[in-house]
XYZ file of C-alpha atoms in Angstrom:
624
model
C 0.135 0.101 0.332
C 2.885 2.141 0.814
C 4.387 1.918 -2.558
C 1.399 2.437 -4.247
C 1.065 5.902 -2.281
C 4.836 6.267 -3.409
C 4.219 5.756 -7.203
C 1.043 8.357 -6.610
C 2.911 10.910 -5.001
C 6.002 10.729 -7.817
C 3.285 10.581 -10.354
C 2.069 13.906 -9.437
C 5.121 15.409 -9.004
C 6.337 14.787 -12.374
C 2.660 16.116 -13.427
C 3.100 19.092 -11.732
C 6.337 19.730 -13.046
C 4.730 19.905 -16.821
C 2.235 21.868 -15.527
C 4.112 24.399 -13.738
C 6.315 25.060 -17.128
C 3.562 24.648 -19.326
C 1.931 27.465 -17.690
C 4.555 29.778 -17.687
C 5.192 29.344 -21.616
C 1.050 29.877 -22.127
C 2.029 33.352 -20.039
C 4.342 34.016 -22.632
C 1.959 33.178 -25.271
C -0.381 35.403 -24.168
C 1.794 38.122 -23.162
C 3.423 38.167 -26.982
C 0.388 37.378 -29.195
C 1.739 33.350 -29.550
C 5.175 34.906 -31.312
C 7.327 34.472 -28.278
C 11.153 36.293 -28.636
C 13.938 33.878 -28.861
C 15.629 35.727 -25.689
C 12.828 35.492 -23.463
C 12.788 32.240 -24.211
C 16.544 31.808 -23.141
C 15.983 33.939 -20.028
C 13.491 31.609 -18.537
C 14.922 28.470 -19.613
C 18.039 29.587 -17.132
C 15.649 29.902 -14.340
C 13.113 27.058 -15.077
C 14.598 24.602 -13.020
C 14.419 26.773 -10.110
C 11.099 28.187 -9.982
C 10.229 24.156 -10.782
C 11.635 23.377 -7.547
C 10.247 26.641 -6.091
C 6.489 25.350 -6.781
C 7.606 21.328 -6.167
C 9.001 22.502 -2.369
C 5.778 24.695 -1.794
C 3.405 22.158 -2.634
C 5.256 19.494 -0.589
C 5.511 22.091 2.240
C 1.794 22.386 2.407
C 1.299 18.193 1.740
C -0.852 19.251 -1.628
C 0.449 15.222 -2.127
C -1.133 13.814 0.388
C -4.107 14.249 -0.394
C -7.439 12.049 -1.614
C -8.249 14.104 -4.821
C -11.145 11.410 -5.480
C -12.969 13.116 -2.547
C -11.556 16.404 -2.863
C -13.774 19.688 -1.803
C -13.795 23.375 -1.840
C -11.448 23.084 0.935
C -8.556 21.278 -1.094
C -9.285 23.464 -4.028
C -8.426 26.761 -1.937
C -5.356 24.604 -0.777
C -4.550 24.691 -4.298
C -4.922 27.757 -5.007
C -2.635 29.404 -1.806
C 0.361 27.360 -3.008
C 0.277 28.571 -6.802
C 0.124 32.521 -5.609
C 2.651 31.846 -2.673
C 4.954 29.605 -5.333
C 4.460 32.145 -8.051
C 5.247 35.272 -5.317
C 8.237 33.282 -4.018
C 9.346 32.815 -7.815
C 8.931 36.078 -8.946
C 10.876 37.700 -5.872
C 13.918 35.560 -6.919
C 13.772 36.785 -10.398
C 13.903 39.824 -9.194
C 16.753 39.452 -6.518
C 19.041 36.817 -7.789
C 17.604 34.998 -11.263
C 16.594 36.426 -14.382
C 14.017 39.229 -14.450
C 10.642 37.830 -16.402
C 8.147 40.512 -17.690
C 5.500 41.119 -14.538
C 2.464 40.054 -16.934
C 4.223 36.738 -17.386
C 4.932 36.110 -13.680
C 0.987 37.101 -13.247
C -0.570 35.234 -15.811
C 1.900 32.120 -15.095
C 0.664 32.103 -11.412
C -3.085 32.271 -13.102
C -2.671 29.635 -14.831
C -0.854 27.291 -13.096
C -3.793 27.745 -10.329
C -6.131 26.330 -13.537
C -3.843 24.092 -14.677
C -2.972 22.378 -11.282
C -6.142 22.723 -9.839
C -8.199 21.766 -12.487
C -6.034 18.306 -13.120
C -6.711 17.742 -9.287
C -10.143 18.233 -9.464
C -10.444 16.373 -12.545
C -9.940 13.086 -10.171
C -13.365 14.348 -8.215
C -15.142 14.868 -11.558
C -14.241 11.020 -13.006
C -14.641 9.555 -9.916
C -18.236 11.152 -9.318
C -19.238 10.346 -12.928
C -17.700 6.718 -12.489
C -20.019 6.556 -8.883
C -23.427 7.891 -10.880
C -22.878 5.351 -13.501
C -22.374 2.707 -10.824
C -25.979 3.153 -9.151
C -27.816 4.110 -12.125
C -26.733 0.610 -12.969
C -24.977 1.992 -16.652
C -25.473 0.137 -19.616
C -24.455 0.310 -23.140
C -26.681 3.006 -25.011
C -29.529 1.109 -27.010
C -29.438 1.685 -30.687
C -32.895 2.969 -31.918
C -34.161 3.250 -35.549
C -37.189 6.107 -35.263
C -40.371 5.233 -37.671
C -41.935 8.847 -37.962
C -39.520 11.653 -38.680
C -42.211 14.186 -38.500
C -42.607 16.461 -35.347
C -42.952 13.325 -32.813
C -40.301 11.695 -34.461
C -37.638 14.935 -33.849
C -39.340 15.646 -30.575
C -37.995 12.025 -29.048
C -34.911 12.349 -30.747
C -34.313 15.768 -29.055
C -35.228 14.365 -25.902
C -32.861 11.681 -26.254
C -30.079 13.923 -27.245
C -30.804 16.403 -24.319
C -31.107 14.256 -21.685
C -27.780 12.626 -20.257
C -30.235 9.998 -18.420
C -31.913 8.460 -21.552
C -30.252 5.433 -22.265
C -30.937 5.470 -25.738
C -29.037 6.742 -28.862
C -30.993 7.438 -32.121
C -29.327 6.493 -35.252
C -31.635 6.285 -37.808
C -34.884 7.485 -39.077
C -37.572 5.665 -41.166
C -40.481 7.688 -43.242
C -42.647 6.955 -46.342
C -41.870 10.779 -47.674
C -39.894 10.396 -50.544
C -39.021 13.910 -50.109
C -37.069 13.410 -46.665
C -34.955 10.559 -47.698
C -31.327 11.689 -47.120
C -32.140 14.339 -45.149
C -30.878 14.630 -41.839
C -33.011 15.442 -38.887
C -30.977 17.116 -35.737
C -28.186 15.246 -37.103
C -29.785 11.873 -37.254
C -30.350 10.580 -40.978
C -33.609 9.610 -42.737
C -32.202 6.032 -44.294
C -35.360 4.757 -45.812
C -38.782 3.549 -45.849
C -40.993 0.841 -44.309
C -39.648 -1.375 -46.934
C -35.923 -1.035 -45.704
C -36.953 -1.521 -41.756
C -35.487 -4.812 -41.820
C -32.090 -4.365 -43.825
C -31.625 -0.953 -41.895
C -32.076 -2.622 -38.770
C -29.882 -5.572 -39.474
C -26.959 -3.734 -40.810
C -27.090 -0.973 -37.767
C -27.392 -3.718 -35.288
C -30.558 -1.763 -33.924
C -31.865 -2.390 -30.474
C -35.305 -1.078 -30.397
C -37.682 0.565 -33.209
C -40.023 3.424 -31.819
C -43.068 3.879 -33.889
C -43.407 8.056 -33.778
C -46.426 8.059 -36.165
C -49.161 9.719 -33.576
C -51.638 9.966 -35.984
C -51.454 6.451 -37.801
C -54.570 4.609 -38.612
C -54.817 0.852 -37.428
C -53.977 -1.057 -40.847
C -51.054 0.949 -41.027
C -49.618 0.325 -37.894
C -50.865 -3.418 -38.077
C -48.461 -3.032 -41.090
C -45.364 -1.365 -39.449
C -45.681 -3.844 -36.386
C -45.822 -7.036 -38.779
C -42.652 -5.576 -40.616
C -40.776 -4.708 -37.242
C -41.525 -8.649 -36.106
C -38.905 -9.914 -38.600
C -36.454 -7.311 -37.268
C -35.910 -9.486 -33.953
C -36.091 -5.665 -32.290
C -38.117 -4.842 -29.275
C -40.757 -2.105 -30.671
C -42.724 0.630 -28.556
C -44.691 3.395 -30.121
C -46.861 6.478 -29.464
C -50.263 6.071 -28.359
C -52.698 8.366 -30.181
C -52.300 11.869 -32.019
C -53.868 13.348 -28.220
C -50.446 12.783 -27.032
C -48.477 15.552 -29.163
C -51.271 18.618 -28.293
C -49.289 21.161 -26.951
C -46.094 19.531 -27.825
C -46.363 16.872 -25.091
C -44.709 13.841 -26.506
C -41.726 12.279 -24.695
C -39.966 9.217 -24.052
C -42.128 8.425 -20.970
C -45.318 8.335 -22.948
C -43.652 5.466 -25.510
C -45.422 2.169 -24.758
C -44.731 -1.376 -25.618
C -47.041 -3.024 -28.699
C -50.079 -4.731 -27.480
C -52.445 -6.868 -29.016
C -55.115 -4.558 -29.967
C -52.272 -2.834 -31.903
C -51.911 -6.269 -33.575
C -55.471 -6.543 -34.109
C -55.465 -3.707 -37.031
C -59.211 -2.899 -36.619
C -60.239 0.652 -36.847
C -61.986 2.321 -34.330
C -65.741 1.491 -33.605
C -68.028 3.719 -35.347
C -71.388 4.272 -33.555
C -75.033 5.373 -34.656
C -74.698 7.730 -31.811
C -78.485 9.562 -32.497
C -79.594 5.618 -31.939
C -77.621 5.105 -28.526
C -78.583 8.408 -27.744
C -82.799 7.759 -28.207
C -82.811 4.674 -25.757
C -79.886 6.054 -23.123
C -80.372 9.928 -22.373
C -82.639 10.756 -19.881
C -83.387 7.033 -19.048
C -82.550 5.043 -15.394
C -80.062 2.522 -16.516
C -79.264 -0.575 -14.198
C -75.672 -2.528 -15.220
C -75.198 -5.810 -12.961
C -71.813 -6.973 -12.749
C -71.158 -3.122 -13.276
C -67.592 -3.652 -11.616
C -66.454 -6.270 -13.606
C -64.022 -5.778 -16.838
C -67.308 -5.428 -19.433
C -70.063 -4.078 -17.053
C -67.512 -1.255 -16.093
C -66.634 -0.188 -19.292
C -70.446 -0.119 -20.604
C -70.864 2.099 -17.328
C -67.848 4.593 -18.800
C -69.938 4.363 -22.167
C -73.218 4.743 -20.638
C -72.697 8.363 -18.702
C -71.585 9.718 -21.669
C -74.960 9.906 -23.627
C -76.637 11.532 -20.055
C -78.733 9.073 -18.581
C -81.231 10.294 -16.106
C -79.437 7.888 -13.419
C -77.273 5.214 -13.510
C -77.808 1.981 -11.074
C -74.236 0.224 -10.938
C -74.749 -3.217 -9.197
C -72.031 -5.938 -8.167
C -71.840 -8.203 -5.469
C -68.127 -8.074 -4.986
C -67.771 -4.106 -2.968
C -63.907 -3.452 -4.209
C -64.813 -3.546 -7.994
C -67.427 -1.057 -7.221
C -65.194 1.115 -4.983
C -62.511 1.403 -7.823
C -65.045 2.721 -10.103
C -66.811 5.065 -7.892
C -63.021 6.708 -7.447
C -62.418 6.693 -11.273
C -65.675 8.618 -11.562
C -65.260 11.071 -8.758
C -61.728 11.632 -10.196
C -63.321 12.518 -13.197
C -66.228 14.899 -12.035
C -68.640 12.904 -13.839
C -72.173 14.933 -13.080
C -74.620 11.831 -13.631
C -76.579 10.647 -10.848
C -75.028 7.026 -10.130
C -76.174 4.805 -7.633
C -74.155 2.001 -5.998
C -75.339 -1.196 -5.247
C -73.914 -4.453 -3.760
C -75.965 -7.045 -4.027
C -76.332 -10.293 -6.177
C -78.453 -11.787 -8.899
C -79.107 -14.614 -6.963
C -80.670 -12.577 -4.310
C -84.624 -12.190 -5.587
C -86.085 -10.970 -2.486
C -83.321 -8.037 -2.649
C -83.680 -7.252 -6.892
C -87.292 -6.803 -6.100
C -86.624 -4.308 -3.798
C -84.054 -2.683 -6.164
C -86.007 -2.468 -9.340
C -88.744 -1.500 -6.800
C -86.636 1.749 -5.402
C -84.964 2.981 -9.004
C -87.228 1.752 -11.078
C -84.650 1.111 -14.254
C -85.768 1.429 -17.789
C -82.713 -0.508 -19.196
C -80.971 -3.181 -17.990
C -77.931 -4.303 -18.814
C -77.060 -7.846 -17.413
C -73.190 -8.674 -17.415
C -73.290 -10.695 -13.662
C -71.621 -13.793 -14.421
C -69.161 -16.028 -13.434
C -66.829 -16.834 -16.685
C -63.906 -18.644 -15.826
C -64.412 -21.827 -17.459
C -61.872 -24.024 -15.516
C -62.991 -22.485 -12.271
C -66.530 -23.686 -13.202
C -65.960 -26.855 -14.217
C -64.871 -27.513 -10.547
C -67.519 -25.451 -9.125
C -70.486 -26.275 -11.280
C -73.452 -25.452 -8.435
C -72.333 -21.893 -8.461
C -72.039 -21.524 -12.175
C -75.964 -22.593 -11.980
C -76.990 -20.839 -8.902
C -75.310 -17.351 -10.041
C -75.371 -17.527 -14.108
C -78.504 -19.474 -14.585
C -80.743 -18.264 -11.574
C -79.398 -14.923 -11.228
C -80.484 -14.421 -15.043
C -84.004 -15.799 -14.436
C -84.159 -13.792 -11.325
C -83.356 -10.030 -13.273
C -85.519 -11.288 -16.085
C -88.438 -11.878 -13.777
C -87.663 -8.703 -11.903
C -87.468 -6.740 -15.780
C -91.213 -8.575 -16.618
C -92.394 -7.715 -13.291
C -91.445 -4.015 -13.098
C -91.945 -3.164 -16.837
C -88.615 -2.754 -17.659
C -88.670 -1.028 -21.278
C -84.997 -2.926 -22.893
C -83.053 -5.961 -21.000
C -79.582 -6.606 -22.627
C -77.895 -9.836 -21.560
C -73.899 -10.324 -22.079
C -73.488 -13.693 -23.930
C -70.668 -15.277 -24.653
C -69.339 -17.054 -28.169
C -68.811 -20.155 -25.704
C -72.619 -20.648 -25.324
C -72.581 -22.016 -28.934
C -72.335 -26.029 -29.043
C -70.859 -25.657 -25.521
C -68.186 -28.120 -24.103
C -67.945 -26.557 -20.613
C -69.958 -25.686 -17.524
C -69.946 -21.831 -18.262
C -70.860 -22.087 -22.006
C -73.879 -24.316 -21.011
C -75.000 -22.019 -18.560
C -74.776 -19.275 -20.477
C -76.631 -21.366 -23.371
C -79.134 -21.963 -20.705
C -79.554 -17.962 -19.992
C -79.971 -17.108 -23.703
C -82.529 -19.468 -23.805
C -84.286 -17.790 -20.493
C -83.926 -14.091 -22.743
C -85.194 -15.882 -25.644
C -88.378 -17.321 -24.508
C -89.483 -14.643 -21.532
C -89.731 -12.215 -24.383
C -92.474 -14.004 -26.362
C -94.460 -13.167 -23.077
C -93.166 -9.979 -22.069
C -93.755 -6.302 -23.051
C -89.814 -5.985 -22.298
C -87.639 -6.079 -25.086
C -85.301 -9.200 -24.287
C -82.050 -9.235 -26.504
C -78.193 -11.175 -25.677
C -75.227 -9.923 -27.459
C -72.927 -12.582 -27.747
C -69.251 -12.100 -28.621
C -65.637 -13.872 -27.884
C -62.733 -13.701 -25.700
C -61.979 -9.707 -24.082
C -58.588 -8.505 -24.467
C -57.530 -6.923 -21.102
C -60.388 -8.779 -18.977
C -59.785 -10.620 -15.806
C -57.792 -13.815 -16.288
C -57.161 -12.380 -20.255
C -54.384 -14.446 -21.918
C -52.928 -11.883 -23.331
C -51.329 -10.410 -19.581
C -50.444 -12.951 -18.397
C -48.376 -13.975 -21.474
C -46.946 -10.478 -21.474
C -45.987 -11.118 -17.537
C -44.196 -14.670 -18.073
C -42.514 -12.881 -20.896
C -41.335 -10.156 -18.063
C -40.314 -13.109 -15.908
C -38.320 -14.694 -18.951
C -40.759 -17.578 -19.781
C -41.442 -19.949 -20.092
C -44.791 -18.733 -22.037
C -47.610 -21.552 -21.501
C -49.885 -22.430 -24.339
C -52.223 -24.855 -24.131
C -52.062 -26.088 -27.599
C -50.348 -25.311 -30.761
C -53.456 -25.420 -33.073
C -55.931 -23.542 -30.228
C -57.524 -20.470 -31.754
C -59.622 -17.681 -30.228
C -61.590 -14.484 -31.390
C -60.797 -11.293 -29.451
C -62.233 -7.716 -28.972
C -61.070 -5.054 -26.945
C -63.078 -3.984 -23.595
C -64.220 -0.660 -25.279
C -65.056 -2.073 -28.611
C -67.533 -4.523 -27.087
C -68.939 -2.293 -25.054
C -69.782 0.287 -27.552
C -71.052 -2.240 -29.827
C -73.022 -4.099 -27.008
C -74.559 -0.668 -26.564
C -75.111 -0.250 -30.409
C -76.418 -3.726 -30.825
C -79.154 -2.635 -27.859
C -80.010 -0.148 -30.041
C -81.571 -2.540 -32.812
C -83.176 -4.319 -30.321
C -87.076 -5.559 -31.318
C -86.862 -8.596 -28.682
C -85.939 -11.962 -28.861
C -82.520 -11.715 -30.929
C -78.773 -12.649 -29.791
C -76.904 -10.308 -31.715
C -73.537 -11.614 -32.562
C -70.662 -9.166 -32.830
C -68.151 -9.550 -36.002
C -64.806 -10.405 -34.289
C -62.934 -10.714 -37.738
C -61.004 -13.597 -37.814
C -59.894 -16.272 -35.361
C -56.269 -15.624 -33.911
C -53.973 -18.846 -33.216
C -52.750 -18.752 -29.656
C -49.292 -20.034 -29.979
C -49.132 -16.981 -33.050
C -49.696 -14.693 -30.230
C -47.625 -15.972 -28.370
C -44.885 -15.909 -31.050
C -45.525 -11.975 -31.946
C -45.603 -10.881 -28.182
C -42.124 -12.556 -27.652
C -40.723 -10.637 -30.847
C -42.080 -7.608 -30.179
C -40.752 -7.617 -27.306
C -37.398 -7.934 -28.588
C -36.667 -11.766 -27.801
C -37.146 -15.171 -30.082
C -39.461 -17.652 -29.806
C -37.786 -20.601 -28.553
C -34.785 -19.329 -28.235
C -34.604 -16.387 -25.490
C -38.265 -17.491 -24.169
C -39.231 -20.813 -24.581
C -43.071 -21.923 -25.525
C -44.164 -24.654 -23.177
C -47.750 -26.368 -24.029
C -49.771 -27.859 -21.001
C -52.760 -28.982 -22.343
C -56.171 -28.264 -22.604
C -57.571 -26.593 -19.728
C -60.713 -28.578 -18.261
C -64.041 -27.566 -20.299
C -61.519 -25.836 -23.188
C -62.203 -26.046 -26.989
C -59.714 -26.349 -29.636
C -61.486 -23.568 -32.067
C -64.709 -21.435 -31.024
C -67.556 -20.657 -32.758
C -70.124 -17.809 -32.566
C -73.412 -19.271 -34.193
C -75.181 -22.497 -34.235
C -76.227 -24.129 -37.644
C -80.047 -23.455 -37.024
C -79.630 -19.653 -36.000
C -78.490 -18.501 -39.415
C -76.934 -14.718 -39.590
C -78.711 -11.641 -40.720
C -77.463 -8.261 -41.354
C -78.082 -5.046 -39.163
C -77.723 -1.425 -40.093
C -74.069 -1.858 -38.394
C -71.630 -3.371 -40.110
C -70.336 -5.357 -37.187
C -73.461 -6.593 -35.840
C -75.259 -9.176 -36.758
C -78.142 -11.120 -35.568
C -79.173 -14.620 -35.049
C -82.944 -16.636 -35.365
C -84.311 -16.915 -32.061
C -84.101 -20.546 -31.454
C -86.249 -20.959 -28.190
C -89.666 -20.369 -27.204
C -91.364 -22.445 -24.525
C -90.577 -19.959 -21.044
C -92.628 -22.072 -18.989
C -91.392 -25.802 -19.890
C -87.588 -24.166 -19.191
C -88.499 -22.795 -16.032
C -90.014 -25.885 -15.028
C -86.653 -27.670 -15.405
C -84.659 -24.946 -14.264
C -86.356 -25.043 -10.773
C -85.931 -29.314 -11.126
C -81.869 -28.008 -10.215
C -82.855 -26.443 -6.569
C -83.123 -30.245 -5.054
C -80.048 -31.309 -7.199
C -78.092 -28.114 -6.021
C -78.893 -28.787 -2.405
C -77.015 -31.816 -2.917
C -74.208 -30.648 -5.017
C -73.790 -33.633 -6.956
C -71.626 -32.807 -10.251
C -72.617 -35.927 -12.004
C -76.308 -35.119 -11.478
C -76.169 -31.161 -12.119
C -74.030 -32.258 -15.217
C -76.798 -34.517 -16.808
C -79.430 -31.901 -16.214
C -77.234 -29.761 -18.288
C -77.454 -32.089 -20.862
C -81.121 -32.201 -20.644
C -81.452 -28.651 -21.045
C -78.839 -27.925 -23.563
C -79.180 -30.881 -26.171
C -75.803 -29.433 -27.585
C -73.564 -29.485 -24.844
C -70.721 -32.158 -25.101
C -68.942 -32.817 -21.763
C -65.067 -32.116 -22.121
C -64.564 -35.550 -21.142
C -65.931 -36.514 -24.589
C -64.123 -34.047 -26.089
C -60.974 -34.898 -25.460
C -61.767 -38.595 -26.711
C -62.713 -37.440 -29.764
C -59.624 -35.235 -30.098
C -57.364 -38.212 -29.245
C -59.225 -40.448 -31.529
C -58.293 -37.648 -34.397
C -54.565 -37.666 -32.991
C -55.054 -33.983 -31.971
C -53.704 -33.938 -28.711
């Protein structure tokens, strides 16, 4: 350790010797306008050694070589100033008395220069130490190379932030833009290297780490096309959510988000007949059951936009209602909203609620919906889904509700699980009670909802963040998907077309293979499927189908005024016989006998096939 200290001391002495002489040479250069007379250089050379010794001696006496400069503060810097001033004055005194008399301006300037050079050199240890320490604390990593798609205002703002903010760990290396007039130009020092057709090649040539899509005004179709191209690069992809982000120049890196599955769907925003919806909601008392759930809460958000007289939000889970209540308060929603904690199983409670609030429109979204859980708890599915819907339907009829809209599912079509079979019974209740009631009863059927509780996409994203594996039940399994706002808006629109007894079917475009979905999400996160992140097949969960359907054969499919909403023909009309069979469940439910429950479901829903039978058929066809 002592040897290291000595080496450091000798190193500093040698550096100081150089800096002292350099300070005099700089002083001479400034004094004689960088044209130093030869005579002056000769005079200085005669005293250079003595002057150097004076400086080094003063530094030694003041113990300048014993300080740890990596921890230096203002006190140490003041010590350098004092040492240099003292050494400069002694050198001047020596020159006036014994040695060569140097110009006064040179002696003064050399003192100033010695402070700057010697003090600056020592403080550089402190600066470097601080910089290294901050980078270490911040977990410094090599800046990521970023390609920006969109050389417009948003892209420019993103690059400006990358270059101006030292804490940002990105280096912009290329712009991509389809505007041919921008090709080859430089924006903030970053070149526009090509258009969308060049993305894959440029990303590989430049070894891009991440791609930012900075086109807030882009439509869904072009966004999907760009994302599909970016999937081939193996880079992580981020984008700006929407045009509202650039109002007043509010574009920043913090606004960039990762690509989600809604972007991959590439669907245009739903166009609604606002007048048609307004006509049946504005000024009415509207009730939403299951109003705190994924679909129910979104329905409530959409409904308040149409200014109902009051909105009754009914849910048996208080936390969901509380969260929605706080959201509406935060947003300053002015409508009269009633938050009711109750279960659709409790008919007496429902009757008191209907009597108190007199709803004119009811959206029934309360249901047990998780397929595997309902396979394990069939009695709860019967109580909540079937009896809950029957209770509500009877209340709606009794209290003269104008319109009753039940949220159904594609799993009700040729069901292979208890949840789907119970929802098919719910559809039968709605269709048959409509024939004997003044209330317009309808059902709206759609598939999987992105972002809802239990949705596969958030699960995949979480698994990717954890490093995998991503779990897929079967390589060939596919599903129809909708976004939550899309589903809620189309439910409101379908209800505007209601005449009674219809099952409205929402157009969910083409089904998506879950394996392909998993691969896309992995690629867009910057990884390679089955290389960086494994995909593991875990087998069909209880009650799952390989392929979902949206219609039974006998329902057919008719168009409505909206291009994304279709209507199936009513297929069940005998409400009395249905309620009689449903009431037979009561004794079975008391026994909680799974086999009897399933047998009764098979009797009620002829298209229901037990999951065990489905597995046998798939095994026979070598599908599993």
